[in-house]
Short mmCIF file of C-alpha atoms in Angstrom, two decimals:
data_model
loop_
_atom_site.label_atom_id
_atom_site.label_comp_id
_atom_site.label_asym_id
_atom_site.label_seq_id
_atom_site.Cartn_x
_atom_site.Cartn_y
_atom_site.Cartn_z
CA UNK A 7 215.76 0.10 129.81
CA UNK A 8 212.63 0.98 131.76
CA UNK A 9 212.37 -2.62 133.01
CA UNK A 10 215.97 -2.54 134.21
CA UNK A 11 215.46 0.77 135.98
CA UNK A 12 212.29 -0.42 137.70
CA UNK A 13 213.90 -3.64 138.91
CA UNK A 14 216.93 -1.72 140.15
CA UNK A 15 214.72 0.67 142.10
CA UNK A 16 213.03 -2.23 143.89
CA UNK A 17 216.43 -3.64 144.87
CA UNK A 18 217.54 -0.23 146.11
CA UNK A 19 214.50 0.17 148.32
CA UNK A 20 215.26 -3.20 149.92
CA UNK A 21 218.88 -2.15 150.45
CA UNK A 22 217.75 1.10 152.04
CA UNK A 23 215.44 -0.72 154.44
CA UNK A 24 218.32 -2.98 155.47
CA UNK A 25 220.52 0.04 156.13
CA UNK A 26 217.90 1.69 158.30
CA UNK A 27 217.57 -1.51 160.32
CA UNK A 28 221.21 -1.44 161.40
CA UNK A 29 221.34 -0.65 165.14
CA UNK A 30 224.28 1.70 164.73
CA UNK A 31 222.49 3.71 162.06
CA UNK A 32 219.35 4.01 164.17
CA UNK A 33 221.26 5.13 167.27
CA UNK A 34 223.20 7.67 165.25
CA UNK A 35 219.98 9.10 163.84
CA UNK A 36 218.86 10.32 167.26
CA UNK A 37 222.30 11.43 168.51
CA UNK A 38 223.07 15.10 167.92
CA UNK A 39 226.78 14.47 168.51
CA UNK A 40 227.11 11.82 165.79
CA UNK A 41 227.74 12.47 162.11
CA UNK A 42 226.66 9.70 159.73
CA UNK A 43 228.78 9.50 156.57
CA UNK A 44 227.95 7.31 153.58
CA UNK A 45 230.52 6.41 150.95
CA UNK A 46 230.92 4.01 148.03
CA UNK A 47 233.21 1.03 148.36
CA UNK A 48 233.86 -2.35 149.86
CA UNK A 49 236.46 -1.19 152.37
CA UNK A 50 235.72 -0.75 156.07
CA UNK A 51 236.46 2.96 155.90
CA UNK A 52 236.49 5.70 153.23
CA UNK A 53 239.51 6.50 151.10
CA UNK A 54 240.04 9.63 148.95
CA UNK A 55 241.30 12.84 150.61
CA UNK A 56 238.40 12.97 153.06
CA UNK A 57 239.13 9.38 154.04
CA UNK A 58 242.76 10.29 154.69
CA UNK A 59 241.56 13.23 156.79
CA UNK A 60 239.42 10.86 158.84
CA UNK A 61 242.15 8.25 159.30
CA UNK A 62 244.88 10.75 160.17
CA UNK A 63 242.89 12.90 162.56
CA UNK A 64 242.40 16.14 160.65
CA UNK A 65 238.65 15.64 160.24
CA UNK A 66 237.84 14.48 163.80
CA UNK A 67 239.73 17.50 165.19
CA UNK A 68 237.79 19.96 163.04
CA UNK A 69 234.40 18.35 163.68
CA UNK A 70 234.95 18.10 167.41
CA UNK A 71 234.87 21.90 167.55
CA UNK A 72 231.29 21.68 166.18
CA UNK A 73 230.23 19.30 168.93
CA UNK A 74 230.59 16.17 166.78
CA UNK A 75 232.18 13.50 168.93
CA UNK A 76 231.45 10.42 166.80
CA UNK A 77 231.74 9.80 163.05
CA UNK A 78 229.93 6.70 161.82
CA UNK A 79 230.79 5.58 158.29
CA UNK A 80 228.55 3.35 156.18
CA UNK A 81 229.73 1.70 152.95
CA UNK A 82 227.35 1.32 149.99
CA UNK A 83 227.92 -0.75 146.84
CA UNK A 84 226.51 1.89 144.49
CA UNK A 85 225.35 5.49 144.37
CA UNK A 86 221.60 4.79 144.12
CA UNK A 87 221.83 2.74 147.32
CA UNK A 88 223.41 5.69 149.10
CA UNK A 89 220.78 8.01 147.60
CA UNK A 90 217.92 6.13 149.20
CA UNK A 91 219.58 6.20 152.61
CA UNK A 92 220.35 9.91 152.25
CA UNK A 93 216.81 10.79 151.16
CA UNK A 94 215.38 8.63 153.96
CA UNK A 95 217.29 10.64 156.56
CA UNK A 96 219.69 7.84 157.52
CA UNK A 97 222.81 9.87 156.59
CA UNK A 98 224.11 13.39 157.19
CA UNK A 99 226.87 13.45 154.56
CA UNK A 100 227.48 11.43 151.41
CA UNK A 101 230.53 11.24 149.15
CA UNK A 102 229.71 9.55 145.87
CA UNK A 103 229.41 9.89 142.10
CA UNK A 104 228.01 12.92 140.32
CA UNK A 105 225.27 11.03 138.47
CA UNK A 106 223.38 9.60 141.46
CA UNK A 107 223.91 12.87 143.34
CA UNK A 108 222.29 14.86 140.51
CA UNK A 109 219.45 12.35 140.43
CA UNK A 110 218.92 12.77 144.18
CA UNK A 111 218.88 16.57 143.92
CA UNK A 112 216.35 16.40 141.09
CA UNK A 113 214.09 14.29 143.31
CA UNK A 114 214.42 16.40 146.45
CA UNK A 115 215.97 19.76 147.38
CA UNK A 116 217.04 18.38 150.77
CA UNK A 117 220.67 17.78 149.76
CA UNK A 118 223.27 20.55 149.47
CA UNK A 119 226.47 20.27 147.46
CA UNK A 120 229.28 21.29 149.81
CA UNK A 121 232.25 20.31 147.65
CA UNK A 122 233.81 18.20 144.93
CA UNK A 123 236.05 15.42 146.21
CA UNK A 124 237.47 14.24 142.87
CA UNK A 125 237.07 15.58 139.36
CA UNK A 126 237.76 13.88 136.03
CA UNK A 127 237.36 10.23 137.04
CA UNK A 128 237.89 7.67 134.31
CA UNK A 129 235.67 4.70 133.43
CA UNK A 130 236.71 1.71 131.34
CA UNK A 131 234.64 -0.25 128.81
CA UNK A 132 236.02 -3.79 128.78
CA UNK A 133 235.11 -6.89 126.79
CA UNK A 134 235.76 -10.64 127.00
CA UNK A 135 239.20 -11.60 125.74
CA UNK A 136 237.79 -12.60 122.35
CA UNK A 137 235.17 -9.85 122.30
CA UNK A 138 234.30 -6.96 120.00
CA UNK A 139 236.93 -4.41 119.06
CA UNK A 140 234.88 -1.20 118.92
CA UNK A 141 231.90 0.38 120.66
CA UNK A 142 229.79 0.33 117.48
CA UNK A 143 230.15 -3.46 117.36
CA UNK A 144 228.10 -3.71 120.57
CA UNK A 145 224.91 -3.20 118.56
CA UNK A 146 222.43 -5.94 119.44
CA UNK A 147 224.56 -7.18 122.35
CA UNK A 148 224.40 -7.01 126.15
CA UNK A 149 226.55 -4.67 128.25
CA UNK A 150 226.66 -4.53 132.05
CA UNK A 151 227.02 -1.54 134.34
CA UNK A 152 226.07 -0.43 137.84
CA UNK A 153 222.87 1.35 136.81
CA UNK A 154 222.55 4.89 138.13
CA UNK A 155 226.30 5.39 138.54
CA UNK A 156 228.71 7.76 136.80
CA UNK A 157 229.84 4.75 134.72
CA UNK A 158 226.23 4.34 133.56
CA UNK A 159 226.18 7.93 132.29
CA UNK A 160 229.54 7.37 130.58
CA UNK A 161 228.26 4.19 128.94
CA UNK A 162 225.12 5.83 127.59
CA UNK A 163 227.18 8.77 126.37
CA UNK A 164 229.73 6.67 124.49
CA UNK A 165 226.97 4.49 123.00
CA UNK A 166 225.28 7.65 121.77
CA UNK A 167 228.48 8.97 120.24
CA UNK A 168 228.96 5.62 118.47
CA UNK A 169 225.40 5.76 117.11
CA UNK A 170 224.16 2.64 118.90
CA UNK A 171 222.29 4.08 121.88
CA UNK A 172 219.00 2.22 122.19
CA UNK A 173 220.40 -0.70 120.19
CA UNK A 174 222.40 -2.18 123.06
CA UNK A 175 220.87 -4.05 125.99
CA UNK A 176 222.13 -2.33 129.18
CA UNK A 177 221.80 -4.59 132.23
CA UNK A 178 222.35 -3.95 135.93
CA UNK A 179 225.51 -5.57 137.29
CA UNK A 180 227.70 -4.53 140.21
CA UNK A 181 231.46 -4.56 139.84
CA UNK A 182 231.98 -7.60 142.04
CA UNK A 183 230.14 -9.72 139.45
CA UNK A 184 231.78 -8.24 136.35
CA UNK A 185 234.78 -10.53 135.94
CA UNK A 186 232.81 -13.82 136.13
CA UNK A 187 230.28 -12.44 133.62
CA UNK A 188 233.04 -11.41 131.21
CA UNK A 189 234.88 -14.71 131.68
CA UNK A 190 231.75 -16.74 130.88
CA UNK A 191 230.87 -14.53 127.92
CA UNK A 192 227.54 -13.53 129.48
CA UNK A 193 228.26 -9.94 128.49
CA UNK A 194 229.75 -8.32 125.41
CA UNK A 195 231.10 -5.55 127.60
CA UNK A 196 231.21 -4.02 131.06
CA UNK A 197 231.60 -0.35 132.02
CA UNK A 198 233.92 -0.48 135.03
CA UNK A 199 234.70 2.14 137.62
CA UNK A 200 237.94 3.43 139.05
CA UNK A 201 240.14 0.70 140.53
CA UNK A 202 238.15 -2.12 138.93
CA UNK A 203 238.81 -1.04 135.35
CA UNK A 204 242.62 -1.15 135.56
CA UNK A 205 242.44 -4.36 137.59
CA UNK A 206 240.39 -6.15 134.91
CA UNK A 207 242.64 -4.75 132.19
CA UNK A 208 245.68 -6.16 134.01
CA UNK A 209 244.02 -9.58 133.83
CA UNK A 210 243.81 -9.44 130.06
CA UNK A 211 240.31 -8.09 129.43
CA UNK A 212 240.62 -5.65 126.52
CA UNK A 213 239.66 -2.00 126.96
CA UNK A 214 237.80 -0.79 123.87
CA UNK A 215 236.95 2.66 125.19
CA UNK A 216 237.32 4.83 128.26
CA UNK A 217 235.89 8.07 129.59
CA UNK A 218 239.30 9.76 129.35
CA UNK A 219 238.78 9.85 125.57
CA UNK A 220 235.55 11.84 126.02
CA UNK A 221 236.23 14.81 128.33
CA UNK A 222 232.57 15.58 129.06
CA UNK A 223 231.88 11.95 130.03
CA UNK A 224 234.43 11.81 132.82
CA UNK A 225 233.03 11.53 136.31
CA UNK A 226 233.24 13.44 139.56
CA UNK A 227 232.83 12.44 143.18
CA UNK A 228 230.88 15.02 145.16
CA UNK A 229 230.36 15.81 148.84
CA UNK A 230 226.76 16.49 149.82
CA UNK A 231 225.14 17.22 153.15
CA UNK A 232 221.49 17.23 154.13
CA UNK A 233 219.58 20.37 155.04
CA UNK A 234 219.05 18.97 158.53
CA UNK A 235 222.76 18.39 159.02
CA UNK A 236 223.55 21.96 157.98
CA UNK A 237 220.84 23.32 160.25
CA UNK A 238 222.45 21.42 163.13
CA UNK A 239 226.06 22.23 162.17
CA UNK A 240 226.10 25.38 159.99
CA UNK A 241 229.91 25.47 159.97
CA UNK A 242 230.22 21.85 158.79
CA UNK A 243 231.31 22.64 155.18
CA UNK A 244 234.04 25.06 156.25
CA UNK A 245 235.33 22.62 158.88
CA UNK A 246 235.26 19.74 156.38
CA UNK A 247 237.27 21.66 153.82
CA UNK A 248 239.85 22.81 156.32
CA UNK A 249 240.39 19.16 157.24
CA UNK A 250 240.40 18.05 153.62
CA UNK A 251 242.85 20.83 152.74
CA UNK A 252 245.24 19.71 155.46
CA UNK A 253 244.95 16.14 154.19
CA UNK A 254 245.71 17.26 150.63
CA UNK A 255 248.88 18.99 151.76
CA UNK A 256 250.08 15.72 153.29
CA UNK A 257 249.03 13.73 150.23
CA UNK A 258 250.89 16.02 147.84
CA UNK A 259 254.02 15.82 149.98
CA UNK A 260 253.98 12.02 149.84
CA UNK A 261 251.82 10.61 146.99
CA UNK A 262 253.25 7.12 147.51
CA UNK A 263 251.99 7.09 151.09
CA UNK A 264 248.53 8.14 149.94
CA UNK A 265 248.29 5.45 147.23
CA UNK A 266 249.49 2.84 149.72
CA UNK A 267 246.83 4.01 152.22
CA UNK A 268 244.16 3.87 149.50
CA UNK A 269 245.20 0.35 148.48
CA UNK A 270 245.10 -0.87 152.09
CA UNK A 271 241.74 0.76 152.71
CA UNK A 272 239.99 -0.53 149.58
CA UNK A 273 241.78 -3.85 149.08
CA UNK A 274 242.65 -3.07 145.45
CA UNK A 275 246.18 -3.64 144.13
CA UNK A 276 248.48 -0.65 144.32
CA UNK A 277 248.91 -0.49 140.53
CA UNK A 278 245.13 -0.25 140.00
CA UNK A 279 244.89 2.53 142.58
CA UNK A 280 247.77 4.48 141.00
CA UNK A 281 246.15 4.19 137.56
CA UNK A 282 242.80 5.34 138.94
CA UNK A 283 243.84 8.29 141.09
CA UNK A 284 246.36 10.71 139.64
CA UNK A 285 246.63 13.47 142.22
CA UNK A 286 245.43 16.13 139.76
CA UNK A 287 241.95 14.63 140.21
CA UNK A 288 241.89 15.97 143.79
CA UNK A 289 240.94 19.65 143.57
CA UNK A 290 242.26 22.09 146.17
CA UNK A 291 239.17 24.28 145.97
CA UNK A 292 235.72 23.10 147.10
CA UNK A 293 234.15 24.07 143.76
CA UNK A 294 236.79 23.99 140.98
CA UNK A 295 235.66 25.40 137.64
CA UNK A 296 236.39 22.17 135.75
CA UNK A 297 234.42 20.16 138.31
CA UNK A 298 231.41 22.46 138.02
CA UNK A 299 231.59 22.20 134.22
CA UNK A 300 231.52 18.41 134.45
CA UNK A 301 228.50 18.61 136.78
CA UNK A 302 226.74 20.85 134.27
CA UNK A 303 227.44 18.34 131.48
CA UNK A 304 226.17 15.53 133.69
CA UNK A 305 222.92 17.32 134.48
CA UNK A 306 222.35 18.30 130.84
CA UNK A 307 222.90 14.73 129.63
CA UNK A 308 220.59 13.22 132.24
CA UNK A 309 217.87 15.72 131.34
CA UNK A 310 218.34 15.04 127.64
CA UNK A 311 218.01 11.29 128.19
CA UNK A 312 215.04 11.86 130.53
CA UNK A 313 216.86 10.05 133.33
CA UNK A 314 215.95 13.05 135.47
CA UNK A 315 212.86 15.12 134.81
CA UNK A 316 213.20 18.02 137.21
CA UNK A 317 215.81 20.63 136.33
CA UNK A 318 217.49 22.70 139.03
CA UNK A 319 220.07 25.44 139.34
CA UNK A 320 223.58 24.19 140.15
CA UNK A 321 224.42 27.44 141.94
CA UNK A 322 221.43 27.01 144.25
CA UNK A 323 222.42 23.36 144.86
CA UNK A 324 225.85 24.51 145.93
CA UNK A 325 224.38 26.77 148.55
CA UNK A 326 227.80 28.45 148.66
CA UNK A 327 226.61 31.52 150.54
CA UNK A 328 224.96 29.32 153.16
CA UNK A 329 227.81 26.88 153.70
CA UNK A 330 231.40 27.89 153.15
CA UNK A 331 230.79 31.45 154.37
CA UNK A 332 230.18 30.04 157.84
CA UNK A 333 232.85 28.75 160.17
#
């Protein structure tokens, strides 16, 4: 496991350097009117409620009042990639999984949790078509996952519950490479994220477990901002949540329109998007109680497994008095 983590870190540092070299990112870094937003995905723009708010104008209108005239979005394949860019000062806001966000906060106090975008995300543990039938049968075998992601935490948690943690070889593999690896039989299993999990299941890859069966192993997507961004735009969290709230009202009025927008934005089939994003996963409040409970479980598990070494107070990370009280 330590070898995998070390190799992954080297890859992430290279990815971060490439991000910083992008001309648009460099120009945005020195422009006080530009907000730089990192998100996870292969689409050209973000999805989720904040993505809807961007695409339909609610977010640009709110941010314009703060003096933000340009929003630059940058897609990342995985949370640790986004972490490195955020910690390097190449982003102002990030929306991504709870696990890498907790890891980033444990490394540096420079990020502030300003909201929870989704809460209760599922993950799917799939096998080759003639693969094992139960998690315990993965003992001595190889399982892939995007290391450092919320799916990684789910995988370790379900392996622990099955009594085989430490007896399974966990290897780094991004979602785009999962299907070929399962088809060839290179892996005994793959822990897949939202959208990808239902898509692979629809192609006949059996699901032997999922996070929905383990309430404390479900994931969240969080919204974080840097200290520097909040110093520049103190009212940013309040403006963001007004825009997100307006987007949620539109989404709840027409869920079919939202799912169609999400499918167009991400390129995933509509059925996979519908299976991944029931609207109850989109909280109306910035800090819903269930979302905070999931974050607490995430932090406790990562500390227990020594995947993070520095504990911190979730209330202080929220910075609620500093952020949502303004604007």
